[in-house]
Amino acid sequence: MNGNGYRVGFVAGPSTASSGPDVLLLPELEYVKKYRIGQKVCLLSARRTVPISSQGSQRISARVSCPVFELASGERIMLADRNLKEIPAGITGVIEETDRGVRWQWHSKLAEFERSTEADPVAVADEIEDSWKGRFSFRAEESHENGQVAPGNEGLRPPQIGALYAIGSHWSVSSEEIATVVMPTGTGKTETMLCSVVHYRRGPTLVIVPNNRLRWQTFRKFRSLGLLRKLGLVDEDIHNPIVSVVTKEPNCAEDLSIFEGANVVIGVMASLGVKDVAEFRPQIAAAVKSLFVDEAHHVSSDTWSEFRSHFSRHQVVQFTATPFRLDNKLVDGRVIFSYSLAAAQRDGYFKKINFVPVFEIEPEDADQAIATAAVAALRADLRAGYTHLLMARCNRISKGEALKNIYQRLAPEMNPIVVDSDMSEAGISAALAQLRAGTSKIIVCVNMLGEGFDLPELKIAALHDIHKSLPVLLQFTGRFTRSAASNIHEATVVANIADQKVSDRLERIYSESADWNVLLSEQSSNAAKEHAELVEFLRESQSLIGEDDVAGLRISKNILRPKFSTIVYRCKSFTPKSFQNAIPPAVIVHAAWLNPKANLLFFVVRREDPVKWGRGKIVVDRLWHLFVLYHDAEAGLLHVNSSDKDSVHEDLARAVGAQERIRGEDVFRSLGRINRLIFSNIGVRKHGRRNMSFAMYTGADVRQALTQTETGDATKSNLDGRGWEAGRFVFPGCSAKGRVWERSQGSIPQLVRWCSPVGRKLIDETIDSAQILGNVLIPREVEGAFPAEGVLSVEWPPELLKVSDERVFVLKGDRQVATAFCEWTFDEEASSATELAFRLTSAIEDLNEDIRLRFDAERGYRFVGGSDLKIKNGAMERPLVDYLYDYPLVVRYLDLTELEGDILLEQNNPAEITLSERALVPWEWPADKVDITAESIWKDGAERKNSVQAYVAAHYFDEFDFIFDDDDAGEAADLICIKEEDEHINVLLLHCKFSSKPKEGGRVKDAVEVSSQAVRSAVWRGSFDRLHRHIRAREKVAGHRSSAAKRYLKGDLQRLLGIAKSAKVKRIAFDIAIVQPGIGRSRLTPDQRMVLGAAQTFLKQTVDVDLQVICSP
């Protein structure tokens, strides 16, 4: 320490400063000032070897002399073995030799720098920045076709040049708008920051990073200007910046002096973003002029975004490899440059990735298989002469130790080690030192070594716990694809493709034939594109007014998620900036944005009224509302969405150009093309001589309301219900005043996509609102007798069908059976007008229970029987009959009316149910190949190769990739057939039934049961993931098969999992077919036609599927 309290530069080196008779090895010369919360550093001179002009000695006391070396520059450097009390005259610098090496004891350049910075630190920093003017060169690297760069051809990479020009362009036109730069891991983000600081010289820059490791890595880069000199981008003698690094939280104003006189300040959010530092953030922002955010996908978190909000007047650039997040929070900021992963691979910055899949269902076996494949890949690379290393990744510390033991057994010579979050920083550093030195070649990593870690020799990745999100996977993979080291080759990733717990967008990546080089870049580009489009929408949404400040509250347009509703006006021209003409004086526009490209205006208002329970004006009732106005220019419509439902906002609509509100009967067109529509409530206005009164009807009273509207005694006011549209279950609502809604919520662009088709329905004159009401299902309370109509199907209540059938169990004593293996049937013989009998059966347990539905004088109805049966759904467990009272079975009749308890849902004006002739597909059933009276392939453990199911499976064998025998209680279908095409996946559910007699005929019984199965299978439409999990669960159950028999008739579990992964990104083409050789097309009776027609009509109205009936000629 010198007299001013500063430590001079120190670097470990040889035992003597002399490295030969003619040269001298000089240590780093560094200015360092310590602060309570960190340190300020300036590297004045790097470690270097310099030529000696002459050598002599000079006395430091009467008896002691020290060697002195005169350099070609004229400097005179003394070597001392002790601390000098006085510096001899004429000496430029003193190097002290210690047992740890050599260090500067004193240097005139350092002394002068200390004096200057003590006198005026800001002036010194400004002088350094001014000295950079004109010293930066946009020198591009020149690489060979193999991606190698020859000595002398070094320079900036294409992504770095592109990013630098983008930053300059952005700052020249919109310096205060947040900018985002997207560059894959390993393409040079930090060097791009360095270049921006030196070339653009925008004043003190604060660099925020997410963790301690990245903080020190970034600090080392800025301290020496990284590779800028080596790449020829700056002169050798250019001055390094003064860099402050913050390591602790500031707790007083004096701590902020570390910012004063720094060109660059580096900190982590853990030090600067905590609540205790909140009072100092305005001062921190005032101390710098620009902000760089590294790993900017963190900015959507509350801590990061709140910190960044103090830099609204600064030049802010965010750098990230992944601008999208697992939680779908927006990483805002205009994307000014995006260098894709595909471009990085094309330009040679990422090595090729070889994906090695293993397939193991059991986790214990999977870890062994992954480790075996990864070690084999590592040994092959080492034999080829590459200096590769292996990282095994997992999520839990306990598993990390277990994996270390596996690798120790497989490759003891590789000296496997573990790093986890419980280890100290010193312990982690020691482990990594072994890895870098090559004494260990395998490291088991427990969720560590993420952002900021860089070791190009890591080339084998063993994913024992695979990444569940694309951003994390891209960050991780970037560590293994870097091409920065000389003796490295292609990367290898090993993963278990049987692991299904991955996000939808990663399904294609973790599949057997996945080409990671294509898919990673494709997924990365798609995700980045989606993010950029949303950011661009918000960026194009210009603020119309300065945000009104109330109690320091600011509203970000990024967080707005309106509920889906609209009031539609006819509107030829849109003048959104006139909206304020319609805002009442008592309402304050807090913030407003206009997106001219999207013809969209959205704004937030507040109203402040005195509270009713007190006097004075200090306490007010503050009410906030969001408005979204969207002009569909092509349709000539204006959509007004608002959280304020007390008004139709006609003044606002007219202020921006609307002519007429669409109301009355035209609004009910919004319910058009919705099948099996059920109203949960109807509001009507009753006509009287002198007035009109309003009434709301729900449940069975809905029938009365519709009768009043049809007879003219009342007019419809509002309707709310549920139904099926284009194969999707929807919850629409509308009112005569003009409002249309649905039970959904989303971003503003999503609201716009919902509004457009709704508005066009309202002006579609082909939709007759009177016919809509004629086709709805009306609830009616049944009293005295149940319908005499034939029963088509019996199903679990809809509330239960929404839950995975592997999670819901029927309990009988100490046994439990998943509803996936249970089935309800109607017992016609045991039923009567006052009692309906059902049977609950199972494929895996002796379950054959009699449950009955009866009328009850007090409760309306009740279920009886099955006294020892319970139902379990998660933590809920209760008697089955009690559950069915609250959530009754759905009994569907042949006329497509539905009974739930004592409520019958019947069509208001039922149409005649017919069967399309096109649905009938006659087959030949040769007696020498098929016995049409034998249904199942298996019966009582014996295989029947001449059964109906076997014959049908053989027919479709060459047409499909996968055929599964699901026959048994609880089946999705008797046969499930799946084929993967290039653009979609075909799914065919085949419901097979034997003929009750050797010849086809007019037997209704032959049609009823198989039609019931077809109707129940509608629940599988639109949920391939649920169907695939159903198949996996059913595969373990023999049912009436031989215990050795497999349900897979074609394909296997691995093929199913591959298709399931593809199903996440491919369209599903879904078909249902009935197979009943006992039905003859030429001998079809009216009763058979009605049963089959009911099934066909129901499937078309609900899941939009055209039923096929495979029958006899």
PDB file of C-alpha atoms in Angstrom, residues 543-550 553-555 589-592:
ATOM      1  CA  SER A 543     -48.044   6.977 -26.801  1.00  0.00           C
ATOM      2  CA  LEU A 544     -50.571   9.709 -27.544  1.00  0.00           C
ATOM      3  CA  ILE A 545     -50.227  11.568 -24.271  1.00  0.00           C
ATOM      4  CA  GLY A 546     -47.747  11.803 -21.439  1.00  0.00           C
ATOM      5  CA  GLU A 547     -48.734   9.296 -18.772  1.00  0.00           C
ATOM      6  CA  ASP A 548     -50.557  11.004 -15.941  1.00  0.00           C
ATOM      7  CA  ASP A 549     -48.677  10.468 -12.692  1.00  0.00           C
ATOM      8  CA  VAL A 550     -50.782   9.466  -9.714  1.00  0.00           C
ATOM      9  CA  LEU A 553     -48.084   4.765 -10.566  1.00  0.00           C
ATOM     10  CA  ARG A 554     -47.159   3.871 -14.129  1.00  0.00           C
ATOM     11  CA  ILE A 555     -49.097   1.421 -16.277  1.00  0.00           C
ATOM     12  CA  VAL A 589     -57.030   9.660 -19.352  1.00  0.00           C
ATOM     13  CA  HIS A 590     -54.086   8.081 -17.549  1.00  0.00           C
ATOM     14  CA  ALA A 591     -52.279   6.671 -20.598  1.00  0.00           C
ATOM     15  CA  ALA A 592     -53.126   6.133 -24.278  1.00  0.00           C
TER      16      ALA A 592
END
